[in-house]
XYZ file of C-alpha atoms in Angstrom:
398
model
C 35.189 8.087 6.378
C 31.822 6.350 6.171
C 31.415 3.798 3.424
C 29.695 4.989 0.248
C 28.405 3.270 -2.877
C 30.215 3.597 -6.199
C 29.106 2.823 -9.756
C 30.424 -0.730 -9.191
C 27.747 -1.308 -6.505
C 24.728 -0.510 -8.693
C 22.909 -2.620 -11.287
C 22.561 -0.144 -14.141
C 21.736 -2.428 -17.058
C 18.921 -0.955 -19.136
C 18.365 1.842 -16.607
C 18.250 5.594 -17.067
C 20.883 6.978 -14.686
C 20.551 10.585 -13.501
C 24.117 11.879 -13.175
C 24.789 15.128 -11.264
C 27.861 16.698 -12.855
C 29.673 20.020 -12.574
C 29.993 21.643 -15.994
C 29.912 25.200 -14.635
C 32.794 26.209 -16.904
C 34.111 29.607 -18.036
C 32.449 30.894 -21.213
C 33.337 33.891 -23.389
C 31.337 35.034 -26.427
C 29.288 31.840 -26.322
C 32.365 29.567 -26.328
C 33.702 27.387 -23.507
C 37.230 28.659 -22.771
C 38.304 25.902 -20.351
C 36.715 22.449 -20.702
C 38.665 20.801 -17.841
C 35.563 20.170 -15.706
C 33.710 18.704 -18.689
C 36.605 16.374 -19.546
C 36.730 15.096 -15.950
C 33.208 13.630 -16.114
C 33.996 11.421 -19.128
C 35.145 8.328 -17.119
C 31.871 8.327 -15.152
C 29.729 8.583 -18.297
C 31.766 5.849 -20.021
C 31.564 3.470 -17.032
C 27.786 3.917 -16.746
C 27.452 3.124 -20.450
C 29.734 0.092 -20.058
C 27.335 -1.249 -17.421
C 24.382 -0.841 -19.788
C 23.122 2.383 -18.191
C 21.893 5.437 -20.097
C 23.378 8.632 -18.572
C 21.134 11.692 -18.256
C 23.211 14.619 -17.025
C 21.951 17.139 -14.455
C 23.905 20.319 -13.827
C 23.707 23.964 -12.878
C 25.251 26.876 -14.727
C 25.929 30.252 -13.121
C 23.386 31.720 -10.658
C 19.965 32.249 -12.264
C 18.328 32.233 -8.794
C 15.341 30.036 -9.643
C 14.382 31.801 -12.876
C 14.928 30.998 -16.544
C 17.794 33.181 -17.815
C 18.539 32.421 -21.460
C 22.147 33.589 -21.121
C 22.636 30.855 -18.480
C 21.256 27.970 -20.524
C 23.357 24.798 -20.474
C 23.042 24.738 -24.281
C 26.306 26.694 -24.319
C 28.286 23.682 -23.021
C 26.850 21.175 -25.525
C 29.587 21.497 -28.203
C 32.358 21.065 -25.591
C 30.481 18.147 -23.996
C 30.030 16.406 -27.341
C 33.718 16.956 -28.159
C 34.815 15.476 -24.802
C 32.529 12.435 -25.114
C 33.079 11.973 -28.854
C 29.360 11.525 -29.482
C 26.170 13.581 -29.914
C 24.372 14.623 -26.714
C 20.598 15.118 -26.715
C 19.387 18.248 -24.980
C 16.131 18.794 -23.091
C 14.916 22.397 -22.931
C 13.574 21.704 -19.412
C 14.949 19.712 -16.449
C 11.514 18.291 -15.539
C 8.073 17.829 -17.088
C 7.049 17.028 -20.666
C 10.164 18.191 -22.592
C 12.493 16.275 -20.245
C 10.274 13.150 -20.277
C 10.133 13.119 -24.094
C 13.914 13.359 -24.500
C 14.501 10.621 -21.898
C 11.826 8.332 -23.430
C 13.611 8.453 -26.813
C 17.026 7.432 -25.422
C 18.592 4.119 -26.423
C 21.586 2.283 -24.911
C 24.747 4.211 -25.816
C 22.969 7.593 -25.833
C 23.645 10.535 -23.501
C 21.305 13.419 -22.664
C 21.735 16.737 -20.865
C 18.821 18.424 -19.092
C 18.468 22.206 -18.789
C 19.995 24.159 -15.862
C 18.562 22.799 -12.580
C 18.879 26.265 -11.024
C 16.201 27.624 -13.389
C 13.784 26.149 -10.807
C 13.382 27.588 -7.286
C 12.905 24.000 -6.008
C 16.559 23.164 -6.767
C 18.255 25.396 -4.199
C 15.346 24.987 -1.756
C 15.830 21.187 -1.957
C 12.069 21.021 -2.519
C 10.772 17.410 -2.228
C 8.289 17.909 -5.095
C 11.022 19.147 -7.458
C 13.334 16.304 -6.373
C 10.514 13.800 -7.021
C 9.957 15.294 -10.513
C 13.647 14.738 -11.282
C 13.611 11.242 -9.771
C 10.659 10.268 -11.988
C 12.968 10.521 -15.018
C 15.375 7.736 -14.000
C 15.944 4.524 -12.059
C 19.330 5.283 -10.466
C 21.346 8.320 -9.351
C 25.076 9.020 -9.533
C 26.653 12.155 -8.027
C 29.912 13.170 -9.702
C 29.895 16.814 -8.532
C 31.947 17.002 -5.331
C 32.283 20.740 -5.989
C 28.531 21.111 -5.332
C 28.396 18.555 -2.489
C 28.427 21.221 0.247
C 25.016 22.388 -0.978
C 21.862 20.544 0.136
C 20.074 21.029 -3.187
C 17.482 18.800 -4.859
C 19.957 17.506 -7.464
C 22.815 16.978 -4.976
C 21.027 15.706 -1.852
C 17.282 15.250 -2.378
C 17.635 12.869 -5.341
C 20.073 10.627 -3.481
C 17.310 9.884 -0.959
C 14.834 8.817 -3.676
C 16.823 6.498 -5.966
C 19.601 3.888 -5.595
C 22.569 6.273 -5.293
C 26.333 6.137 -5.796
C 29.409 8.316 -6.216
C 30.758 8.834 -9.732
C 34.438 8.265 -10.538
C 35.464 11.891 -9.925
C 33.576 12.042 -6.618
C 35.046 8.656 -5.645
C 38.610 9.855 -6.380
C 38.013 13.054 -4.423
C 36.604 11.261 -1.362
C 39.453 8.722 -1.335
C 42.073 11.476 -1.624
C 40.486 13.499 1.165
C 40.260 10.449 3.404
C 43.960 9.786 2.795
C 44.750 13.401 3.744
C 42.664 13.997 6.880
C 40.395 11.027 7.571
C 42.992 8.306 7.998
C 46.332 9.891 7.040
C 49.908 8.702 7.144
C 51.631 10.814 9.798
C 53.188 13.287 10.338
C 50.649 15.528 8.554
C 51.512 19.093 7.550
C 48.949 21.651 6.406
C 49.833 24.829 4.518
C 47.219 27.555 4.919
C 47.733 30.862 3.162
C 45.607 33.677 1.855
C 44.763 37.196 2.906
C 42.566 36.943 5.970
C 42.448 34.961 9.201
C 38.767 35.885 9.598
C 37.739 33.855 6.535
C 39.630 30.753 7.686
C 38.896 30.616 11.423
C 36.888 27.361 11.220
C 39.596 25.875 9.042
C 42.437 26.732 11.432
C 40.398 25.548 14.426
C 39.791 22.155 12.819
C 43.324 21.685 11.484
C 45.167 22.329 14.752
C 43.300 19.332 16.174
C 44.115 17.074 13.204
C 47.590 17.901 11.896
C 51.091 17.766 13.347
C 52.420 20.882 11.598
C 50.603 24.001 10.385
C 52.441 26.388 8.061
C 50.750 29.806 7.905
C 51.534 32.108 4.989
C 50.210 35.063 3.014
C 48.519 38.033 4.661
C 47.272 35.694 7.407
C 50.824 35.253 8.663
C 51.104 39.025 9.198
C 48.130 38.916 11.562
C 49.884 36.200 13.589
C 53.070 38.298 13.673
C 51.044 41.291 14.959
C 49.515 38.976 17.597
C 53.054 38.340 18.873
C 53.769 42.063 19.163
C 55.759 42.314 15.910
C 55.399 45.479 13.792
C 54.537 44.774 10.158
C 54.626 48.288 8.675
C 52.032 48.852 5.958
C 51.404 45.137 5.443
C 47.934 43.678 5.080
C 47.004 42.479 8.586
C 43.775 42.102 10.563
C 44.810 43.806 13.777
C 41.373 43.226 15.292
C 41.999 39.457 14.953
C 45.176 39.490 17.076
C 43.475 38.053 20.154
C 41.931 35.248 18.055
C 45.342 34.497 16.537
C 46.849 34.253 20.051
C 44.095 31.817 21.064
C 44.877 29.642 18.019
C 48.594 29.636 18.906
C 47.824 28.609 22.511
C 45.413 25.850 21.451
C 47.910 24.487 18.951
C 50.639 24.374 21.573
C 48.497 22.459 24.046
C 47.233 20.130 21.282
C 50.673 19.111 20.018
C 50.435 20.965 16.700
C 53.500 23.022 15.744
C 52.656 26.303 14.006
C 55.275 27.618 11.582
C 55.314 31.365 10.853
C 57.763 33.297 8.632
C 61.200 33.890 10.134
C 62.205 36.196 7.285
C 60.082 38.148 4.811
C 60.313 39.903 1.450
C 59.206 43.553 1.717
C 58.558 46.296 -0.809
C 57.250 49.875 -0.829
C 54.814 49.214 -3.663
C 52.843 46.227 -4.897
C 53.675 45.892 -8.587
C 55.639 43.568 -10.856
C 59.387 43.964 -10.476
C 59.059 46.423 -7.565
C 62.265 47.012 -5.589
C 62.246 44.527 -2.741
C 64.505 43.343 0.050
C 64.584 40.418 2.467
C 64.549 41.213 6.174
C 63.948 39.336 9.433
C 60.232 38.845 10.181
C 60.469 41.321 13.063
C 62.318 43.975 11.028
C 59.755 45.186 8.485
C 60.383 48.921 7.845
C 57.478 51.174 8.852
C 56.961 52.368 5.259
C 57.106 48.879 3.654
C 54.759 45.925 3.325
C 55.412 42.192 3.589
C 54.595 40.536 0.250
C 56.247 37.099 0.509
C 58.039 34.706 2.825
C 61.828 34.812 2.666
C 64.385 32.123 1.730
C 65.062 31.045 5.355
C 61.338 30.469 5.839
C 61.245 28.401 2.651
C 64.150 26.278 3.943
C 62.240 25.703 7.200
C 59.121 24.682 5.240
C 61.216 22.316 3.092
C 62.488 20.637 6.256
C 58.918 20.184 7.557
C 57.821 18.688 4.214
C 60.831 16.359 4.258
C 59.875 15.102 7.737
C 56.167 14.645 6.867
C 54.233 11.902 5.073
C 51.057 13.815 4.187
C 50.549 17.409 2.991
C 47.302 19.392 2.670
C 47.644 22.769 0.957
C 45.166 25.651 0.801
C 46.378 29.141 -0.063
C 49.637 30.726 -1.299
C 52.577 31.845 0.873
C 52.781 35.326 -0.662
C 51.358 37.620 -3.332
C 51.988 34.866 -5.905
C 50.253 36.684 -8.797
C 53.195 39.065 -9.210
C 56.928 38.296 -9.498
C 59.122 38.368 -7.473
C 56.529 37.763 -4.726
C 55.751 34.276 -6.045
C 59.184 32.917 -5.087
C 58.272 31.276 -1.762
C 55.095 29.643 -3.096
C 56.949 28.360 -6.180
C 59.884 26.981 -4.171
C 57.714 25.246 -1.551
C 55.448 23.838 -4.284
C 58.461 22.496 -6.184
C 59.701 20.744 -3.033
C 56.265 19.188 -2.367
C 56.167 18.022 -5.990
C 59.641 16.456 -5.763
C 58.823 14.546 -2.562
C 55.541 13.365 -4.100
C 57.309 12.151 -7.270
C 59.785 10.238 -5.103
C 56.925 8.543 -3.232
C 57.825 10.192 0.087
C 54.761 12.436 0.415
C 51.010 12.243 -0.219
C 50.054 15.756 -1.361
C 46.495 17.064 -1.606
C 45.719 20.654 -2.579
C 42.570 22.631 -3.269
C 40.964 26.049 -3.560
C 40.993 28.482 -6.486
C 44.109 30.483 -5.579
C 45.979 27.318 -4.661
C 45.262 25.595 -7.965
C 46.234 28.800 -9.828
C 49.484 29.063 -7.830
C 50.435 25.407 -8.407
C 49.661 25.696 -12.124
C 51.779 28.862 -12.273
C 54.601 27.005 -10.522
C 54.234 24.236 -13.128
C 53.873 21.450 -10.549
C 50.120 20.787 -10.366
C 50.550 17.531 -12.295
C 52.971 16.161 -9.672
C 50.650 16.462 -6.663
C 48.852 13.285 -5.554
C 45.490 15.008 -5.899
C 44.278 18.496 -6.712
C 40.709 19.340 -5.828
C 38.964 21.756 -8.177
C 36.119 22.120 -5.657
C 36.559 25.488 -3.940
C 33.815 25.800 -1.305
C 33.325 22.059 -0.820
C 37.070 21.480 -0.329
C 37.236 24.292 2.230
C 34.176 23.043 4.159
C 35.645 19.537 4.185
C 38.921 20.972 5.590
C 36.838 22.784 8.216
C 35.464 19.412 9.350
C 31.901 20.128 8.222
C 29.532 17.442 6.938
C 28.848 17.827 3.220
C 25.164 17.042 2.518
C 25.828 15.674 -0.980
C 28.407 13.227 0.399
C 26.394 12.253 3.492
C 23.457 11.281 1.220
C 25.622 8.706 -0.591
C 26.716 6.848 2.528
C 25.685 3.224 2.951
C 23.114 2.817 5.695
């Protein structure tokens, strides 16, 4: 991974520091229901203050598409932000222009301000140089702490980094170091677990991983497509039959590239998809015509455990079965517990990301044991696909 600046590399004393954060949190009835993302930016804000800088936070909220939408004002996150920081936060009703300039001009060392939703302006998502320059005029340094928005080339994620001395915040720094340890310069062997419903949505991901990892475990509905590609009947299971040829190509490429693909050897099937439905475990090639595959079976889990045991680095994206409903969460829970145990014992570096993955690991009660869990959905996926992330590229030392 290319070298990038951190807060430690910038002189921030007496300077207004524009800090791109992700506080796009769930809200119900005007109240923040999960402040995790807000809490994660606290170390960055504190460290900027410790260096004599005055943090001015930039963020988006929801998708107003370049127009002012009162229901999407960042005002809604202020109480949660103040609670997390333990201090008042000044709010500017605009992200640029007079209102923003007045709030920033009144700031003293120790203060924090939040500017209004950057996506209220069409120039944000267009990465318009004039809008970026209007933001840049408010401060003397820029810190990006929003890895989750780093796959977007927006004015506040990419444009600003070209106009001011720029660095990664603590959360961004942790994310980049964890990702480098997982795919950039990993301890081998590396195993990747890729689950989820569809092969078609993860083609770029699979194509990149088979060139970078030693073992690839495929689970969820995707695995059914690979079984179909090998001529195995999967009954009424979710499978993309039109992707069979693509799946065969992936299997061939992996074989010639020295990557071992692991598919289910046994599966849990049921006639209906509901909690507590009658289910049975059968061989992967013995799914009854009137049943559907909803999870990997115990023999498959044992095989995955053995791969984890023999590996030094794990990257995980997607569940192994229909984890939302018991008993079809058993394989995901068991494999996650094994990854957590090996991580606790110092035998495995484990990095996971993606919405369903984080939900599954939280449900399994092991999220806290993984080396690193990325809360960045799209950015984590694009990084796994081997794509350059504009917001990260802009922070690299030249």
